[in-house]
Amino acid sequence: MSTPFLPFGLPDIGEDEIAEVVDTLRSGWITTGPKARRFEQDFAAFLGDASLQAIAVNSATAGLHLALEALGVGPGDEVITTTHTFTATAEVVRYLGADVKLVDIDAATLNIDPVAVEAVIGARTKAIVPVHYGGLAADMPRLLATAARHGLKVVEDAAHALPTTLGGALVGTLASDAAVFSFYANKTITTGEGGMLVTRDAALAERARVMRLHGMSRDAFDRFVAKVPSWYYEIVAPGFKYNLTDIAAALGIHQLKKARAFQQRRAAIAARYDAAFAALPLVLPPRPAAGDTHAWHLYAVRLADEAVARGLTRERFIERLFEQGVGASVHYIPLHLQPYWRDRYALEPAMFPASQRAYERIASLPIYTRMSEADVERVVGAVRAALG
Ligand SMILES: *Cc1c(COP(=O)(O)O)cnc(C)c1O
């Protein structure tokens, strides 16, 4: 009997999540309400910093858009981010009519290269958006110092980074202007679709809350037009429809409780892969600093020179994994290769040598909590065989 296909990723939804969703469905209140509020409070408590506000949204893309909008990014501005990311990181800048300045990555960490950032800062630069690639923290001390020196805002794309630490501090509590987490189906915790914007900036938080729901200012109403009936509201801006439903928040409340246990399971899989692949012609994912946590959203290996010299391509490597019933993926096809970004900014691979080289050799292996020990060993065996 042939073994079933091992998919690249699967969500880990338990009975607690299912019961909470059913409770929401029976409650009579299914859109944004008490459970979204509770998820926000739990999320802020998880980060453990009372000065933070957490704002639930229906995607990380929405959260990134809201953060940059609240910081005043607009036409004429430029925002620096990494080419080695998903398009959502950059597209939100274009929503606001601002320009994207893509830069290369550090070849060792696959995170945005702070030296490359420094090199492209100009008069129009308004903000930097680092991504914590795969769940490994970007070089935030350098990026924050650069931003401070040039008066720039920093919004972290923390879509992979729950929970990630840097110098012992959780991503979400660092000294940026905002951080945005994703709860998309394949992320480290999931609500199907969803995200969380966290910030210490009270003005940013207030603007994001208003813009999250059509630009309705209930707070302004409460402050200035007290004691009129509750049907009254004012529209203070052309806002968006980015609120998280209570159905989704019901999932998030229980997923969040498991976030640390999930991370530990993924870290154990990563450790097993590291040991099993140590002698193979692969460049393994970089480790975090001693004492720090890697969220292990991705476990991305790169073909080493030896493997490439023998004629193995990344395409063939992934094909061989699939032939053995093991799913794999590529993170990412860099933005400089995507037709829209390439053509809009006349980008060429030679401008991003580290990202380009990584892209040509990289493959992400399955790393998720529903994998059994046998599944992990299947991946190990398949990788060995695929390398020949
Ligand atoms: C998933 C992802 C996003 C977008 O998250 P959504 O919740 O799907 O909007 C943004 N940036 C990165 C790096 C991602 O992986």
mmCIF file of C-alpha atoms and ligand atoms in Angstrom:
data_model
loop_
_atom_site.group_PDB
_atom_site.id
_atom_site.type_symbol
_atom_site.label_atom_id
_atom_site.label_comp_id
_atom_site.label_asym_id
_atom_site.label_seq_id
_atom_site.Cartn_x
_atom_site.Cartn_y
_atom_site.Cartn_z
ATOM 1 C CA MET A 1 0.000 0.000 0.000
ATOM 2 C CA SER A 2 1.416 3.393 -0.924
ATOM 3 C CA THR A 3 1.700 6.007 1.801
ATOM 4 C CA PRO A 4 -0.590 9.017 1.457
ATOM 5 C CA PHE A 5 0.806 12.324 0.220
ATOM 6 C CA LEU A 6 2.304 14.460 3.004
ATOM 7 C CA PRO A 7 1.158 18.021 2.320
ATOM 8 C CA PHE A 8 3.475 20.979 2.750
ATOM 9 C CA GLY A 9 1.278 22.447 5.487
ATOM 10 C CA LEU A 10 -1.884 21.754 7.496
ATOM 11 C CA PRO A 11 -3.677 23.826 10.149
ATOM 12 C CA ASP A 12 -3.944 22.341 13.659
ATOM 13 C CA ILE A 13 -7.520 22.984 14.797
ATOM 14 C CA GLY A 14 -8.654 21.237 17.975
ATOM 15 C CA GLU A 15 -11.957 20.607 19.725
ATOM 16 C CA ASP A 16 -11.573 23.789 21.812
ATOM 17 C CA GLU A 17 -11.551 25.918 18.666
ATOM 18 C CA ILE A 18 -14.516 24.005 17.215
ATOM 19 C CA ALA A 19 -16.553 24.383 20.431
ATOM 20 C CA GLU A 20 -15.771 28.101 20.599
ATOM 21 C CA VAL A 21 -16.860 28.634 16.988
ATOM 22 C CA VAL A 22 -20.089 26.716 17.650
ATOM 23 C CA ASP A 23 -20.668 28.837 20.760
ATOM 24 C CA THR A 24 -20.227 31.948 18.623
ATOM 25 C CA LEU A 25 -22.625 30.672 15.976
ATOM 26 C CA ARG A 26 -25.282 29.941 18.624
ATOM 27 C CA SER A 27 -24.714 33.237 20.438
ATOM 28 C CA GLY A 28 -26.502 35.461 17.952
ATOM 29 C CA TRP A 29 -23.385 37.615 17.513
ATOM 30 C CA ILE A 30 -21.128 36.403 14.684
ATOM 31 C CA THR A 31 -19.277 39.469 13.456
ATOM 32 C CA THR A 32 -16.882 41.715 15.410
ATOM 33 C CA GLY A 33 -17.919 41.722 19.062
ATOM 34 C CA PRO A 34 -16.975 40.223 22.415
ATOM 35 C CA LYS A 35 -14.724 37.468 21.055
ATOM 36 C CA ALA A 36 -12.710 39.802 18.848
ATOM 37 C CA ARG A 37 -12.296 42.056 21.891
ATOM 38 C CA ARG A 38 -11.188 39.113 24.033
ATOM 39 C CA PHE A 39 -8.741 37.937 21.348
ATOM 40 C CA GLU A 40 -7.198 41.423 21.301
ATOM 41 C CA GLN A 41 -6.866 41.440 25.082
ATOM 42 C CA ASP A 42 -5.406 37.924 25.141
ATOM 43 C CA PHE A 43 -2.957 38.855 22.402
ATOM 44 C CA ALA A 44 -1.711 41.914 24.264
ATOM 45 C CA ALA A 45 -1.409 39.782 27.425
ATOM 46 C CA PHE A 46 0.535 37.140 25.478
ATOM 47 C CA LEU A 47 3.046 39.800 24.476
ATOM 48 C CA GLY A 48 3.167 40.752 28.141
ATOM 49 C CA ASP A 49 3.583 44.487 27.726
ATOM 50 C CA ALA A 50 0.823 46.646 29.205
ATOM 51 C CA SER A 51 1.809 49.624 27.038
ATOM 52 C CA LEU A 52 0.806 47.750 23.842
ATOM 53 C CA GLN A 53 -2.531 47.893 22.076
ATOM 54 C CA ALA A 54 -3.649 44.987 19.879
ATOM 55 C CA ILE A 55 -6.066 45.631 17.002
ATOM 56 C CA ALA A 56 -7.665 42.602 15.353
ATOM 57 C CA VAL A 57 -8.046 42.772 11.586
ATOM 58 C CA ASN A 58 -9.158 40.386 8.859
ATOM 59 C CA SER A 59 -5.645 39.900 7.446
ATOM 60 C CA ALA A 60 -2.046 40.916 8.007
ATOM 61 C CA THR A 61 -2.264 42.710 4.687
ATOM 62 C CA ALA A 62 -5.033 44.871 6.181
ATOM 63 C CA GLY A 63 -2.954 45.478 9.316
ATOM 64 C CA LEU A 64 0.091 46.576 7.311
ATOM 65 C CA HIS A 65 -2.106 48.885 5.237
ATOM 66 C CA LEU A 66 -3.686 50.408 8.360
ATOM 67 C CA ALA A 67 -0.323 50.902 10.102
ATOM 68 C CA LEU A 68 1.266 52.688 7.149
ATOM 69 C CA GLU A 69 -1.873 54.748 6.554
ATOM 70 C CA ALA A 70 -1.944 55.837 10.188
ATOM 71 C CA LEU A 71 1.732 56.822 9.977
ATOM 72 C CA GLY A 72 0.852 59.136 7.103
ATOM 73 C CA VAL A 73 2.495 57.254 4.221
ATOM 74 C CA GLY A 74 1.128 58.688 0.994
ATOM 75 C CA PRO A 75 1.889 59.908 -2.526
ATOM 76 C CA GLY A 76 5.479 61.082 -2.916
ATOM 77 C CA ASP A 77 6.746 58.895 -0.089
ATOM 78 C CA GLU A 78 8.989 55.879 -0.440
ATOM 79 C CA VAL A 79 8.942 52.773 1.767
ATOM 80 C CA ILE A 80 11.910 50.383 1.902
ATOM 81 C CA THR A 81 11.324 46.649 2.161
ATOM 82 C CA THR A 82 12.884 43.329 1.201
ATOM 83 C CA THR A 83 12.525 41.776 -2.240
ATOM 84 C CA HIS A 84 12.512 38.354 -0.538
ATOM 85 C CA THR A 85 8.916 38.392 0.686
ATOM 86 C CA PHE A 86 5.306 37.855 -0.243
ATOM 87 C CA THR A 87 3.757 40.605 -2.329
ATOM 88 C CA ALA A 88 1.440 41.690 0.522
ATOM 89 C CA THR A 89 4.394 43.305 2.316
ATOM 90 C CA ALA A 90 4.898 45.719 -0.566
ATOM 91 C CA GLU A 91 1.466 46.048 -2.185
ATOM 92 C CA VAL A 92 0.024 47.984 0.766
ATOM 93 C CA VAL A 93 2.501 50.783 0.025
ATOM 94 C CA ARG A 94 1.044 51.040 -3.472
ATOM 95 C CA TYR A 95 -2.527 51.143 -2.036
ATOM 96 C CA LEU A 96 -1.437 54.418 -0.416
ATOM 97 C CA GLY A 97 0.011 55.831 -3.623
ATOM 98 C CA ALA A 98 3.563 55.700 -2.252
ATOM 99 C CA ASP A 99 6.538 54.003 -3.888
ATOM 100 C CA VAL A 100 8.297 50.806 -2.890
ATOM 101 C CA LYS A 101 12.065 50.614 -2.713
ATOM 102 C CA LEU A 102 13.044 46.952 -2.712
ATOM 103 C CA VAL A 103 16.419 45.956 -1.298
ATOM 104 C CA ASP A 104 18.442 42.757 -1.102
ATOM 105 C CA ILE A 105 18.749 40.341 1.812
ATOM 106 C CA ASP A 106 21.599 39.172 3.994
ATOM 107 C CA ALA A 107 22.648 35.888 2.363
ATOM 108 C CA ALA A 108 23.082 34.167 5.728
ATOM 109 C CA THR A 109 19.755 35.043 7.363
ATOM 110 C CA LEU A 110 17.568 35.776 4.294
ATOM 111 C CA ASN A 111 16.387 38.852 6.229
ATOM 112 C CA ILE A 112 16.522 42.405 4.889
ATOM 113 C CA ASP A 113 20.120 43.660 4.680
ATOM 114 C CA PRO A 114 20.533 46.744 6.922
ATOM 115 C CA VAL A 115 23.496 47.915 4.843
ATOM 116 C CA ALA A 116 21.372 47.813 1.685
ATOM 117 C CA VAL A 117 18.649 49.748 3.523
ATOM 118 C CA GLU A 118 21.098 52.447 4.551
ATOM 119 C CA ALA A 119 22.313 52.745 0.954
ATOM 120 C CA VAL A 120 18.911 53.591 -0.543
ATOM 121 C CA ILE A 121 17.596 56.081 2.038
ATOM 122 C CA GLY A 122 16.745 59.342 0.318
ATOM 123 C CA ALA A 123 14.725 62.511 0.763
ATOM 124 C CA ARG A 124 11.446 60.684 0.017
ATOM 125 C CA THR A 125 12.045 57.757 2.349
ATOM 126 C CA LYS A 126 9.333 57.559 4.998
ATOM 127 C CA ALA A 127 9.439 54.067 6.455
ATOM 128 C CA ILE A 128 11.152 50.672 6.591
ATOM 129 C CA VAL A 129 9.181 47.420 6.605
ATOM 130 C CA PRO A 130 11.365 44.485 7.684
ATOM 131 C CA VAL A 131 10.069 40.913 7.471
ATOM 132 C CA HIS A 132 11.122 38.297 10.036
ATOM 133 C CA TYR A 133 11.727 35.698 7.359
ATOM 134 C CA GLY A 134 10.563 32.223 8.313
ATOM 135 C CA GLY A 135 10.255 33.285 11.946
ATOM 136 C CA LEU A 136 13.863 34.395 12.503
ATOM 137 C CA ALA A 137 14.046 37.982 13.761
ATOM 138 C CA ALA A 138 15.498 40.547 11.377
ATOM 139 C CA ASP A 139 18.415 42.704 12.557
ATOM 140 C CA MET A 140 16.130 45.105 14.404
ATOM 141 C CA PRO A 141 18.810 46.881 16.470
ATOM 142 C CA ARG A 142 20.549 48.025 13.270
ATOM 143 C CA LEU A 143 17.318 48.854 11.462
ATOM 144 C CA LEU A 144 15.904 50.806 14.393
ATOM 145 C CA ALA A 145 19.154 52.743 14.797
ATOM 146 C CA THR A 146 19.158 53.585 11.078
ATOM 147 C CA ALA A 147 15.515 54.636 11.251
ATOM 148 C CA ALA A 148 16.144 56.830 14.291
ATOM 149 C CA ARG A 149 19.113 58.511 12.621
ATOM 150 C CA HIS A 150 17.052 59.363 9.519
ATOM 151 C CA GLY A 151 13.704 60.040 11.196
ATOM 152 C CA LEU A 152 11.993 57.042 9.570
ATOM 153 C CA LYS A 153 9.071 54.912 10.744
ATOM 154 C CA VAL A 154 9.422 51.142 11.165
ATOM 155 C CA VAL A 155 6.528 48.709 10.694
ATOM 156 C CA GLU A 156 7.432 45.049 11.167
ATOM 157 C CA ASP A 157 5.852 42.454 8.904
ATOM 158 C CA ALA A 158 5.639 39.860 11.667
ATOM 159 C CA ALA A 159 3.509 37.438 9.616
ATOM 160 C CA HIS A 160 5.944 34.586 10.418
ATOM 161 C CA ALA A 161 7.005 35.717 13.861
ATOM 162 C CA LEU A 162 4.637 34.305 16.510
ATOM 163 C CA PRO A 163 6.394 33.612 18.749
ATOM 164 C CA THR A 164 9.838 34.987 17.850
ATOM 165 C CA THR A 165 12.211 36.672 20.282
ATOM 166 C CA LEU A 166 15.179 38.980 19.825
ATOM 167 C CA GLY A 167 17.465 39.657 22.783
ATOM 168 C CA GLY A 168 14.848 37.872 24.884
ATOM 169 C CA ALA A 169 12.020 40.234 23.847
ATOM 170 C CA LEU A 170 9.066 38.985 21.815
ATOM 171 C CA VAL A 171 8.580 40.422 18.343
ATOM 172 C CA GLY A 172 5.620 42.714 18.877
ATOM 173 C CA THR A 173 7.281 44.336 21.907
ATOM 174 C CA LEU A 174 10.322 45.763 20.094
ATOM 175 C CA ALA A 175 10.852 49.500 19.632
ATOM 176 C CA SER A 176 9.240 49.802 16.190
ATOM 177 C CA ASP A 177 6.135 51.868 15.425
ATOM 178 C CA ALA A 178 3.989 48.786 14.854
ATOM 179 C CA ALA A 179 4.166 45.050 14.184
ATOM 180 C CA VAL A 180 1.628 43.030 12.230
ATOM 181 C CA PHE A 181 0.977 39.287 12.664
ATOM 182 C CA SER A 182 -0.864 36.990 10.244
ATOM 183 C CA PHE A 183 -3.356 34.249 11.075
ATOM 184 C CA TYR A 184 -3.720 33.056 7.504
ATOM 185 C CA ALA A 185 -4.429 29.315 7.146
ATOM 186 C CA ASN A 186 -0.763 28.251 6.915
ATOM 187 C CA LYS A 187 0.692 30.568 9.576
ATOM 188 C CA THR A 188 1.967 29.561 13.035
ATOM 189 C CA ILE A 189 -1.494 30.117 14.526
ATOM 190 C CA THR A 190 -4.567 30.565 12.350
ATOM 191 C CA THR A 191 -8.063 32.020 12.229
ATOM 192 C CA GLY A 192 -8.515 30.991 8.583
ATOM 193 C CA GLU A 193 -8.002 34.608 7.602
ATOM 194 C CA GLY A 194 -6.961 37.211 10.131
ATOM 195 C CA GLY A 195 -4.252 39.418 11.545
ATOM 196 C CA MET A 196 -3.245 41.536 14.522
ATOM 197 C CA LEU A 197 -1.731 45.001 14.513
ATOM 198 C CA VAL A 198 0.171 45.851 17.695
ATOM 199 C CA THR A 199 1.527 49.241 18.623
ATOM 200 C CA ARG A 200 2.434 51.473 21.551
ATOM 201 C CA ASP A 201 1.540 54.583 19.564
ATOM 202 C CA ALA A 202 -1.861 55.724 20.873
ATOM 203 C CA ALA A 203 -2.547 57.943 17.845
ATOM 204 C CA LEU A 204 -1.680 55.139 15.434
ATOM 205 C CA ALA A 205 -3.969 52.765 17.352
ATOM 206 C CA GLU A 206 -6.870 55.202 17.337
ATOM 207 C CA ARG A 207 -6.542 55.921 13.621
ATOM 208 C CA ALA A 208 -6.248 52.199 12.790
ATOM 209 C CA ARG A 209 -9.375 51.390 14.841
ATOM 210 C CA VAL A 210 -11.365 54.050 13.010
ATOM 211 C CA MET A 211 -10.053 53.090 9.547
ATOM 212 C CA ARG A 212 -10.575 49.374 10.251
ATOM 213 C CA LEU A 213 -14.330 49.955 10.115
ATOM 214 C CA HIS A 214 -15.292 52.455 7.406
ATOM 215 C CA GLY A 215 -13.847 55.498 9.156
ATOM 216 C CA MET A 216 -16.628 55.385 11.754
ATOM 217 C CA SER A 217 -15.645 57.384 14.780
ATOM 218 C CA ARG A 218 -17.656 56.056 17.672
ATOM 219 C CA ASP A 219 -14.996 57.391 20.024
ATOM 220 C CA ALA A 220 -15.326 60.918 18.643
ATOM 221 C CA PHE A 221 -19.073 60.515 19.038
ATOM 222 C CA ASP A 222 -18.677 59.371 22.613
ATOM 223 C CA ARG A 223 -16.429 62.277 23.433
ATOM 224 C CA PHE A 224 -18.246 65.111 21.697
ATOM 225 C CA VAL A 225 -21.885 64.094 21.280
ATOM 226 C CA ALA A 226 -22.536 62.205 24.490
ATOM 227 C CA LYS A 227 -26.013 61.056 25.506
ATOM 228 C CA VAL A 228 -27.604 60.884 22.070
ATOM 229 C CA PRO A 229 -29.167 57.538 21.091
ATOM 230 C CA SER A 230 -26.781 54.744 20.067
ATOM 231 C CA TRP A 231 -27.861 54.720 16.404
ATOM 232 C CA TYR A 232 -25.769 57.798 15.842
ATOM 233 C CA TYR A 233 -22.280 57.656 14.350
ATOM 234 C CA GLU A 234 -20.048 59.888 12.320
ATOM 235 C CA ILE A 235 -17.899 59.081 9.311
ATOM 236 C CA VAL A 236 -14.633 60.940 9.702
ATOM 237 C CA ALA A 237 -12.688 59.369 6.815
ATOM 238 C CA PRO A 238 -13.183 57.013 3.858
ATOM 239 C CA GLY A 239 -12.135 53.936 5.818
ATOM 240 C CA PHE A 240 -11.819 50.249 5.008
ATOM 241 C CA LYS A 241 -13.635 47.005 5.881
ATOM 242 C CA TYR A 242 -10.892 45.248 7.804
ATOM 243 C CA ASN A 243 -12.593 44.071 11.017
ATOM 244 C CA LEU A 244 -12.105 40.482 12.280
ATOM 245 C CA THR A 245 -15.297 38.468 12.810
ATOM 246 C CA ASP A 246 -16.076 36.808 16.146
ATOM 247 C CA ILE A 247 -16.200 33.486 14.273
ATOM 248 C CA ALA A 248 -12.540 33.935 13.342
ATOM 249 C CA ALA A 249 -11.618 35.367 16.749
ATOM 250 C CA ALA A 250 -13.135 32.247 18.384
ATOM 251 C CA LEU A 251 -10.446 30.214 16.616
ATOM 252 C CA GLY A 252 -7.758 32.727 17.531
ATOM 253 C CA ILE A 253 -8.496 32.675 21.270
ATOM 254 C CA HIS A 254 -7.660 28.956 21.447
ATOM 255 C CA GLN A 255 -4.889 28.953 18.842
ATOM 256 C CA LEU A 256 -3.093 31.644 20.842
ATOM 257 C CA LYS A 257 -3.149 29.466 23.976
ATOM 258 C CA LYS A 258 -1.294 26.796 22.002
ATOM 259 C CA ALA A 259 1.192 29.140 20.324
ATOM 260 C CA ARG A 260 4.103 28.192 22.600
ATOM 261 C CA ALA A 261 3.425 24.461 22.461
ATOM 262 C CA PHE A 262 3.102 24.691 18.667
ATOM 263 C CA GLN A 263 6.447 26.504 18.481
ATOM 264 C CA GLN A 264 8.119 23.837 20.634
ATOM 265 C CA ARG A 265 6.882 21.084 18.349
ATOM 266 C CA ARG A 266 8.132 22.918 15.243
ATOM 267 C CA ALA A 267 11.484 23.596 16.947
ATOM 268 C CA ALA A 268 11.812 19.855 17.671
ATOM 269 C CA ILE A 269 11.154 19.076 13.987
ATOM 270 C CA ALA A 270 13.737 21.703 12.983
ATOM 271 C CA ALA A 271 16.289 20.147 15.362
ATOM 272 C CA ARG A 272 15.650 16.690 13.888
ATOM 273 C CA TYR A 273 16.093 18.081 10.348
ATOM 274 C CA ASP A 274 19.281 19.892 11.348
ATOM 275 C CA ALA A 275 20.796 16.691 12.722
ATOM 276 C CA ALA A 276 19.645 14.531 9.801
ATOM 277 C CA PHE A 277 20.807 16.970 7.106
ATOM 278 C CA ALA A 278 24.114 18.062 8.688
ATOM 279 C CA ALA A 279 26.270 15.991 6.344
ATOM 280 C CA LEU A 280 24.180 16.567 3.189
ATOM 281 C CA PRO A 281 24.971 19.137 0.472
ATOM 282 C CA LEU A 282 22.448 21.620 1.855
ATOM 283 C CA VAL A 283 22.700 25.053 3.427
ATOM 284 C CA LEU A 284 20.500 24.765 6.514
ATOM 285 C CA PRO A 285 18.399 27.588 7.943
ATOM 286 C CA PRO A 286 20.302 29.931 10.267
ATOM 287 C CA ARG A 287 19.886 29.575 14.033
ATOM 288 C CA PRO A 288 18.697 32.398 16.273
ATOM 289 C CA ALA A 289 21.142 33.848 18.811
ATOM 290 C CA ALA A 290 21.620 31.749 21.962
ATOM 291 C CA GLY A 291 18.573 32.050 24.192
ATOM 292 C CA ASP A 292 16.338 33.408 21.437
ATOM 293 C CA THR A 293 13.264 31.793 19.895
ATOM 294 C CA HIS A 294 12.774 31.068 16.207
ATOM 295 C CA ALA A 295 9.084 30.715 15.345
ATOM 296 C CA TRP A 296 9.927 28.113 12.668
ATOM 297 C CA HIS A 297 7.118 29.119 10.365
ATOM 298 C CA LEU A 298 9.424 27.938 7.567
ATOM 299 C CA TYR A 299 12.245 25.432 7.344
ATOM 300 C CA ALA A 300 13.925 26.457 4.103
ATOM 301 C CA VAL A 301 16.994 24.593 2.853
ATOM 302 C CA ARG A 302 19.233 25.711 0.017
ATOM 303 C CA LEU A 303 21.131 23.428 -2.344
ATOM 304 C CA ALA A 304 24.849 23.748 -1.611
ATOM 305 C CA ASP A 305 27.461 24.191 -4.353
ATOM 306 C CA GLU A 306 28.259 20.450 -4.321
ATOM 307 C CA ALA A 307 24.678 19.549 -5.172
ATOM 308 C CA VAL A 308 24.461 22.201 -7.875
ATOM 309 C CA ALA A 309 27.840 21.115 -9.320
ATOM 310 C CA ARG A 310 26.398 17.619 -9.728
ATOM 311 C CA GLY A 311 23.661 19.113 -11.879
ATOM 312 C CA LEU A 312 20.831 19.099 -9.347
ATOM 313 C CA THR A 313 18.383 21.975 -9.699
ATOM 314 C CA ARG A 314 15.890 23.227 -7.141
ATOM 315 C CA GLU A 315 13.085 22.314 -9.587
ATOM 316 C CA ARG A 316 14.305 18.717 -9.805
ATOM 317 C CA PHE A 317 14.839 18.542 -6.028
ATOM 318 C CA ILE A 318 11.218 19.540 -5.365
ATOM 319 C CA GLU A 319 9.990 17.176 -8.110
ATOM 320 C CA ARG A 320 11.841 14.287 -6.471
ATOM 321 C CA LEU A 321 10.258 15.120 -3.109
ATOM 322 C CA PHE A 322 6.810 15.112 -4.721
ATOM 323 C CA GLU A 323 7.566 11.796 -6.452
ATOM 324 C CA GLN A 324 8.105 10.397 -2.949
ATOM 325 C CA GLY A 325 4.843 11.867 -1.701
ATOM 326 C CA VAL A 326 6.329 14.846 0.149
ATOM 327 C CA GLY A 327 5.071 18.380 -0.459
ATOM 328 C CA ALA A 328 7.483 21.309 -0.604
ATOM 329 C CA SER A 329 7.276 24.952 -1.578
ATOM 330 C CA VAL A 330 9.381 28.012 -2.414
ATOM 331 C CA HIS A 331 9.565 31.114 -0.198
ATOM 332 C CA TYR A 332 9.730 33.282 -2.060
ATOM 333 C CA ILE A 333 9.719 33.990 -5.738
ATOM 334 C CA PRO A 334 11.350 37.373 -5.020
ATOM 335 C CA LEU A 335 9.330 40.445 -5.857
ATOM 336 C CA HIS A 336 11.978 41.640 -8.317
ATOM 337 C CA LEU A 337 11.022 38.675 -10.542
ATOM 338 C CA GLN A 338 7.279 39.310 -10.374
ATOM 339 C CA PRO A 339 6.009 41.058 -13.522
ATOM 340 C CA TYR A 340 4.267 43.913 -11.724
ATOM 341 C CA TRP A 341 7.214 44.867 -9.475
ATOM 342 C CA ARG A 342 9.847 44.136 -12.114
ATOM 343 C CA ASP A 343 8.143 46.352 -14.700
ATOM 344 C CA ARG A 344 6.971 49.095 -12.330
ATOM 345 C CA TYR A 345 10.476 49.736 -11.004
ATOM 346 C CA ALA A 346 12.652 48.375 -13.861
ATOM 347 C CA LEU A 347 14.167 45.725 -11.567
ATOM 348 C CA GLU A 348 16.759 43.157 -12.589
ATOM 349 C CA PRO A 349 18.092 40.068 -10.787
ATOM 350 C CA ALA A 350 21.615 41.547 -10.714
ATOM 351 C CA MET A 351 20.326 44.257 -8.342
ATOM 352 C CA PHE A 352 19.474 41.578 -5.752
ATOM 353 C CA PRO A 353 22.265 38.982 -5.946
ATOM 354 C CA ALA A 354 21.676 37.394 -2.521
ATOM 355 C CA SER A 355 17.925 37.027 -2.969
ATOM 356 C CA GLN A 356 18.332 35.788 -6.543
ATOM 357 C CA ARG A 357 20.872 33.154 -5.550
ATOM 358 C CA ALA A 358 18.739 32.018 -2.610
ATOM 359 C CA TYR A 359 15.653 31.804 -4.832
ATOM 360 C CA GLU A 360 17.414 29.590 -7.362
ATOM 361 C CA ARG A 361 18.424 27.066 -4.681
ATOM 362 C CA ILE A 362 15.735 27.210 -2.014
ATOM 363 C CA ALA A 363 12.975 24.826 -0.965
ATOM 364 C CA SER A 364 10.744 24.909 2.109
ATOM 365 C CA LEU A 365 10.102 21.533 3.750
ATOM 366 C CA PRO A 366 7.011 20.547 5.764
ATOM 367 C CA ILE A 367 7.233 21.762 9.387
ATOM 368 C CA TYR A 368 3.902 21.735 11.194
ATOM 369 C CA THR A 369 2.454 20.425 14.414
ATOM 370 C CA ARG A 370 0.234 17.747 12.878
ATOM 371 C CA MET A 371 3.248 15.884 11.485
ATOM 372 C CA SER A 372 3.909 12.585 13.275
ATOM 373 C CA GLU A 373 7.432 11.323 14.004
ATOM 374 C CA ALA A 374 6.951 8.980 11.055
ATOM 375 C CA ASP A 375 6.050 11.950 8.832
ATOM 376 C CA VAL A 376 9.236 13.746 9.899
ATOM 377 C CA GLU A 377 11.315 10.640 9.118
ATOM 378 C CA ARG A 378 9.613 10.365 5.737
ATOM 379 C CA VAL A 379 10.731 13.888 4.911
ATOM 380 C CA VAL A 380 14.264 13.070 6.087
ATOM 381 C CA GLY A 381 14.368 9.975 3.865
ATOM 382 C CA ALA A 382 12.883 11.798 0.897
ATOM 383 C CA VAL A 383 15.397 14.648 1.174
ATOM 384 C CA ARG A 384 18.312 12.186 1.320
ATOM 385 C CA ALA A 385 17.006 10.338 -1.728
ATOM 386 C CA ALA A 386 16.242 13.541 -3.646
ATOM 387 C CA LEU A 387 19.855 14.666 -3.216
ATOM 388 C CA GLY A 388 20.933 11.343 -4.742
HETATM 389 C C1 LIG B 1 1.198 35.626 4.900
HETATM 390 C C2 LIG B 1 2.020 36.835 4.743
HETATM 391 C C3 LIG B 1 1.462 38.122 4.655
HETATM 392 C C4 LIG B 1 0.008 38.364 4.503
HETATM 393 O O1 LIG B 1 -0.747 37.799 5.495
HETATM 394 P P1 LIG B 1 -2.345 37.777 5.302
HETATM 395 O O2 LIG B 1 -2.853 37.543 6.684
HETATM 396 O O3 LIG B 1 -2.627 36.623 4.371
HETATM 397 O O4 LIG B 1 -2.759 39.067 4.729
HETATM 398 C C5 LIG B 1 2.303 39.217 4.648
HETATM 399 N N1 LIG B 1 3.636 39.066 4.676
HETATM 400 C C6 LIG B 1 4.217 37.851 4.727
HETATM 401 C C7 LIG B 1 5.706 37.774 4.776
HETATM 402 C C8 LIG B 1 3.434 36.699 4.741
HETATM 403 O O5 LIG B 1 4.006 35.493 4.759
#
